[in-house]
Amino acid sequence: MYYRKPTLKNLSQGARLEYVRRLRHMNEDDVAEYFGFGGMYPRKTFKSYETNYREPSKERLKDIAELYEVSINAIKKYDFSNPIDVIYNLMWLEEEFPYYEINFDCNSYNKTEYNEIVIKTIKEWQQMKEKRENSEISDDEYLEWKLNFEIEKKLY
């Protein structure tokens, strides 16, 4: 049997939810059954999340992250005024454009606690990219690392 990794349609929350669902080999009926959605169209609620028509509540998002076995940060809606969310978004961008390069001048930052955590995060991400490029970890292991990566919570 041949497995093909799903394609990320765009970087929206809905597209990321759909991508991870497909990555986990689930269909809309599986998710509707898991959450106990009933009625005539049990998939409708979740489909509205994946099409960005509705945004899941924080509690529902936690449940989805648990079902998909990912960090909530991988599937939450991003606030682009927050550099941490920008980093998570850039990690997703890599799914659309593998092996793209971003250069950060880590020496130009002010030495605040927040910036030190951002720099540490970028360096850790770079180390994981290098492990993937050197075949120390597989593409799948790298993706799982990104889906479960947690930036220090004290920042937000």
PDB file of C-alpha atoms in Angstrom:
ATOM      1  CA  MET A   1       0.000   0.000   0.000  1.00  0.00           C
ATOM      2  CA  TYR A   2       1.309   3.416  -0.966  1.00  0.00           C
ATOM      3  CA  TYR A   3       0.841   6.392   1.363  1.00  0.00           C
ATOM      4  CA  ARG A   4       0.950   9.919   0.080  1.00  0.00           C
ATOM      5  CA  LYS A   5       1.322  12.754   2.558  1.00  0.00           C
ATOM      6  CA  PRO A   6      -1.577  15.212   2.348  1.00  0.00           C
ATOM      7  CA  THR A   7      -1.144  18.576   0.707  1.00  0.00           C
ATOM      8  CA  LEU A   8      -1.529  21.728   2.753  1.00  0.00           C
ATOM      9  CA  LYS A   9      -4.000  23.955   0.882  1.00  0.00           C
ATOM     10  CA  ASN A  10      -2.974  27.170   2.628  1.00  0.00           C
ATOM     11  CA  LEU A  11      -1.846  28.323   6.065  1.00  0.00           C
ATOM     12  CA  SER A  12      -5.287  29.037   7.543  1.00  0.00           C
ATOM     13  CA  GLN A  13      -6.411  27.311  10.709  1.00  0.00           C
ATOM     14  CA  GLY A  14      -9.017  25.330   8.775  1.00  0.00           C
ATOM     15  CA  ALA A  15      -6.508  24.094   6.206  1.00  0.00           C
ATOM     16  CA  ARG A  16      -4.136  23.035   8.995  1.00  0.00           C
ATOM     17  CA  LEU A  17      -6.960  21.174  10.758  1.00  0.00           C
ATOM     18  CA  GLU A  18      -7.802  19.324   7.556  1.00  0.00           C
ATOM     19  CA  TYR A  19      -4.132  18.569   6.858  1.00  0.00           C
ATOM     20  CA  VAL A  20      -3.557  17.008  10.276  1.00  0.00           C
ATOM     21  CA  ARG A  21      -6.821  15.044  10.087  1.00  0.00           C
ATOM     22  CA  ARG A  22      -5.723  13.552   6.780  1.00  0.00           C
ATOM     23  CA  LEU A  23      -2.191  13.011   8.065  1.00  0.00           C
ATOM     24  CA  ARG A  24      -3.733  10.972  10.898  1.00  0.00           C
ATOM     25  CA  HIS A  25      -5.687   8.899   8.336  1.00  0.00           C
ATOM     26  CA  MET A  26      -9.077  10.097   9.575  1.00  0.00           C
ATOM     27  CA  ASN A  27     -12.052  11.139   7.545  1.00  0.00           C
ATOM     28  CA  GLU A  28     -14.770  13.588   8.500  1.00  0.00           C
ATOM     29  CA  ASP A  29     -17.048  10.770   9.670  1.00  0.00           C
ATOM     30  CA  ASP A  30     -14.364   9.513  12.077  1.00  0.00           C
ATOM     31  CA  VAL A  31     -14.094  12.948  13.663  1.00  0.00           C
ATOM     32  CA  ALA A  32     -17.872  13.449  13.806  1.00  0.00           C
ATOM     33  CA  GLU A  33     -18.234  10.074  15.515  1.00  0.00           C
ATOM     34  CA  TYR A  34     -15.432  10.821  17.990  1.00  0.00           C
ATOM     35  CA  PHE A  35     -17.103  14.072  19.066  1.00  0.00           C
ATOM     36  CA  GLY A  36     -20.590  12.566  19.007  1.00  0.00           C
ATOM     37  CA  PHE A  37     -21.967  14.971  16.432  1.00  0.00           C
ATOM     38  CA  GLY A  38     -25.466  13.925  15.477  1.00  0.00           C
ATOM     39  CA  GLY A  39     -28.273  15.137  13.317  1.00  0.00           C
ATOM     40  CA  MET A  40     -28.765  14.905   9.614  1.00  0.00           C
ATOM     41  CA  TYR A  41     -25.277  16.198   8.767  1.00  0.00           C
ATOM     42  CA  PRO A  42     -22.913  15.082  11.540  1.00  0.00           C
ATOM     43  CA  ARG A  43     -19.828  16.283   9.659  1.00  0.00           C
ATOM     44  CA  LYS A  44     -21.160  19.810   9.243  1.00  0.00           C
ATOM     45  CA  THR A  45     -19.707  21.237  12.473  1.00  0.00           C
ATOM     46  CA  PHE A  46     -16.213  19.992  11.827  1.00  0.00           C
ATOM     47  CA  LYS A  47     -16.358  20.851   8.142  1.00  0.00           C
ATOM     48  CA  SER A  48     -17.183  24.419   9.161  1.00  0.00           C
ATOM     49  CA  TYR A  49     -13.907  24.484  11.122  1.00  0.00           C
ATOM     50  CA  GLU A  50     -11.927  23.176   8.171  1.00  0.00           C
ATOM     51  CA  THR A  51     -13.427  25.728   5.802  1.00  0.00           C
ATOM     52  CA  ASN A  52     -12.851  28.581   8.277  1.00  0.00           C
ATOM     53  CA  TYR A  53     -16.587  29.264   8.474  1.00  0.00           C
ATOM     54  CA  ARG A  54     -16.468  28.737  12.249  1.00  0.00           C
ATOM     55  CA  GLU A  55     -13.642  28.756  14.757  1.00  0.00           C
ATOM     56  CA  PRO A  56     -13.514  25.975  17.345  1.00  0.00           C
ATOM     57  CA  SER A  57     -13.813  27.010  20.975  1.00  0.00           C
ATOM     58  CA  LYS A  58     -10.695  26.747  23.129  1.00  0.00           C
ATOM     59  CA  GLU A  59     -12.082  23.595  24.779  1.00  0.00           C
ATOM     60  CA  ARG A  60     -12.922  22.007  21.433  1.00  0.00           C
ATOM     61  CA  LEU A  61      -9.480  22.932  20.106  1.00  0.00           C
ATOM     62  CA  LYS A  62      -7.878  21.164  23.080  1.00  0.00           C
ATOM     63  CA  ASP A  63      -9.985  18.082  22.322  1.00  0.00           C
ATOM     64  CA  ILE A  64      -9.002  18.175  18.642  1.00  0.00           C
ATOM     65  CA  ALA A  65      -5.314  18.485  19.554  1.00  0.00           C
ATOM     66  CA  GLU A  66      -5.696  15.478  21.836  1.00  0.00           C
ATOM     67  CA  LEU A  67      -7.463  13.446  19.132  1.00  0.00           C
ATOM     68  CA  TYR A  68      -4.807  14.307  16.551  1.00  0.00           C
ATOM     69  CA  GLU A  69      -1.946  13.931  19.050  1.00  0.00           C
ATOM     70  CA  VAL A  70      -0.487  17.361  18.292  1.00  0.00           C
ATOM     71  CA  SER A  71       0.268  20.490  20.245  1.00  0.00           C
ATOM     72  CA  ILE A  72      -2.582  22.953  20.332  1.00  0.00           C
ATOM     73  CA  ASN A  73      -0.072  25.444  18.918  1.00  0.00           C
ATOM     74  CA  ALA A  74      -0.011  23.522  15.649  1.00  0.00           C
ATOM     75  CA  ILE A  75      -3.735  24.013  15.040  1.00  0.00           C
ATOM     76  CA  LYS A  76      -4.729  27.206  16.827  1.00  0.00           C
ATOM     77  CA  LYS A  77      -5.564  30.465  15.100  1.00  0.00           C
ATOM     78  CA  TYR A  78      -2.438  32.607  15.010  1.00  0.00           C
ATOM     79  CA  ASP A  79      -2.060  36.169  16.195  1.00  0.00           C
ATOM     80  CA  PHE A  80       0.551  37.672  13.889  1.00  0.00           C
ATOM     81  CA  SER A  81       1.346  40.470  16.306  1.00  0.00           C
ATOM     82  CA  ASN A  82       2.930  37.741  18.450  1.00  0.00           C
ATOM     83  CA  PRO A  83       6.398  36.657  17.188  1.00  0.00           C
ATOM     84  CA  ILE A  84       5.867  33.210  18.706  1.00  0.00           C
ATOM     85  CA  ASP A  85       2.808  32.642  16.510  1.00  0.00           C
ATOM     86  CA  VAL A  86       4.801  33.894  13.529  1.00  0.00           C
ATOM     87  CA  ILE A  87       7.387  31.174  14.193  1.00  0.00           C
ATOM     88  CA  TYR A  88       4.680  28.499  14.320  1.00  0.00           C
ATOM     89  CA  ASN A  89       3.287  29.846  11.052  1.00  0.00           C
ATOM     90  CA  LEU A  90       6.741  29.733   9.440  1.00  0.00           C
ATOM     91  CA  MET A  91       7.019  26.091  10.470  1.00  0.00           C
ATOM     92  CA  TRP A  92       3.800  25.452   8.566  1.00  0.00           C
ATOM     93  CA  LEU A  93       5.042  27.445   5.588  1.00  0.00           C
ATOM     94  CA  GLU A  94       7.801  24.892   5.326  1.00  0.00           C
ATOM     95  CA  GLU A  95       5.152  22.258   4.512  1.00  0.00           C
ATOM     96  CA  GLU A  96       4.270  24.249   1.407  1.00  0.00           C
ATOM     97  CA  PHE A  97       7.854  25.131   0.532  1.00  0.00           C
ATOM     98  CA  PRO A  98      10.173  22.408   1.842  1.00  0.00           C
ATOM     99  CA  TYR A  99      13.774  23.382   2.431  1.00  0.00           C
ATOM    100  CA  TYR A 100      13.151  27.119   2.180  1.00  0.00           C
ATOM    101  CA  GLU A 101      15.579  29.189   4.195  1.00  0.00           C
ATOM    102  CA  ILE A 102      14.974  31.981   6.637  1.00  0.00           C
ATOM    103  CA  ASN A 103      17.915  33.891   7.983  1.00  0.00           C
ATOM    104  CA  PHE A 104      17.651  35.505  11.388  1.00  0.00           C
ATOM    105  CA  ASP A 105      20.268  37.874  12.649  1.00  0.00           C
ATOM    106  CA  CYS A 106      20.179  36.716  16.258  1.00  0.00           C
ATOM    107  CA  ASN A 107      22.877  39.210  17.237  1.00  0.00           C
ATOM    108  CA  SER A 108      20.727  42.252  16.410  1.00  0.00           C
ATOM    109  CA  TYR A 109      18.044  41.522  19.024  1.00  0.00           C
ATOM    110  CA  ASN A 110      17.808  43.313  22.337  1.00  0.00           C
ATOM    111  CA  LYS A 111      18.772  40.934  25.127  1.00  0.00           C
ATOM    112  CA  THR A 112      15.362  40.617  26.755  1.00  0.00           C
ATOM    113  CA  GLU A 113      14.029  37.393  28.267  1.00  0.00           C
ATOM    114  CA  TYR A 114      11.389  37.214  25.533  1.00  0.00           C
ATOM    115  CA  ASN A 115      13.907  37.672  22.715  1.00  0.00           C
ATOM    116  CA  GLU A 116      16.248  35.106  24.246  1.00  0.00           C
ATOM    117  CA  ILE A 117      13.434  32.542  24.135  1.00  0.00           C
ATOM    118  CA  VAL A 118      12.665  33.447  20.517  1.00  0.00           C
ATOM    119  CA  ILE A 119      16.352  33.029  19.608  1.00  0.00           C
ATOM    120  CA  LYS A 120      16.532  29.710  21.480  1.00  0.00           C
ATOM    121  CA  THR A 121      13.443  28.529  19.589  1.00  0.00           C
ATOM    122  CA  ILE A 122      14.869  29.492  16.205  1.00  0.00           C
ATOM    123  CA  LYS A 123      18.149  27.743  16.994  1.00  0.00           C
ATOM    124  CA  GLU A 124      16.352  24.567  18.105  1.00  0.00           C
ATOM    125  CA  TRP A 125      14.300  24.600  14.909  1.00  0.00           C
ATOM    126  CA  GLN A 126      17.471  25.055  12.856  1.00  0.00           C
ATOM    127  CA  GLN A 127      19.084  22.078  14.617  1.00  0.00           C
ATOM    128  CA  MET A 128      16.089  19.891  13.771  1.00  0.00           C
ATOM    129  CA  LYS A 129      16.184  21.037  10.139  1.00  0.00           C
ATOM    130  CA  GLU A 130      19.876  20.107   9.999  1.00  0.00           C
ATOM    131  CA  LYS A 131      19.140  16.668  11.478  1.00  0.00           C
ATOM    132  CA  ARG A 132      16.556  16.115   8.759  1.00  0.00           C
ATOM    133  CA  GLU A 133      18.899  17.335   6.036  1.00  0.00           C
ATOM    134  CA  ASN A 134      21.680  15.058   7.364  1.00  0.00           C
ATOM    135  CA  SER A 135      19.262  12.080   7.463  1.00  0.00           C
ATOM    136  CA  GLU A 136      19.603  11.778  11.234  1.00  0.00           C
ATOM    137  CA  ILE A 137      15.812  11.926  11.392  1.00  0.00           C
ATOM    138  CA  SER A 138      13.220  11.209   8.719  1.00  0.00           C
ATOM    139  CA  ASP A 139      10.886  13.757   7.160  1.00  0.00           C
ATOM    140  CA  ASP A 140       8.058  12.156   9.160  1.00  0.00           C
ATOM    141  CA  GLU A 141       9.976  12.492  12.436  1.00  0.00           C
ATOM    142  CA  TYR A 142      10.718  16.116  11.605  1.00  0.00           C
ATOM    143  CA  LEU A 143       7.046  16.825  10.884  1.00  0.00           C
ATOM    144  CA  GLU A 144       5.994  15.135  14.141  1.00  0.00           C
ATOM    145  CA  TRP A 145       8.525  17.279  16.003  1.00  0.00           C
ATOM    146  CA  LYS A 146       7.007  20.428  14.487  1.00  0.00           C
ATOM    147  CA  LEU A 147       3.440  19.314  15.213  1.00  0.00           C
ATOM    148  CA  ASN A 148       4.277  18.747  18.865  1.00  0.00           C
ATOM    149  CA  PHE A 149       6.816  21.511  19.435  1.00  0.00           C
ATOM    150  CA  GLU A 150       6.097  23.776  22.401  1.00  0.00           C
ATOM    151  CA  ILE A 151       7.688  27.164  22.796  1.00  0.00           C
ATOM    152  CA  GLU A 152       8.102  28.132  26.439  1.00  0.00           C
ATOM    153  CA  LYS A 153       4.660  28.987  27.775  1.00  0.00           C
ATOM    154  CA  LYS A 154       5.724  31.813  30.054  1.00  0.00           C
ATOM    155  CA  LEU A 155       5.818  34.057  27.009  1.00  0.00           C
ATOM    156  CA  TYR A 156       2.118  34.123  26.422  1.00  0.00           C
TER     157      TYR A 156
END
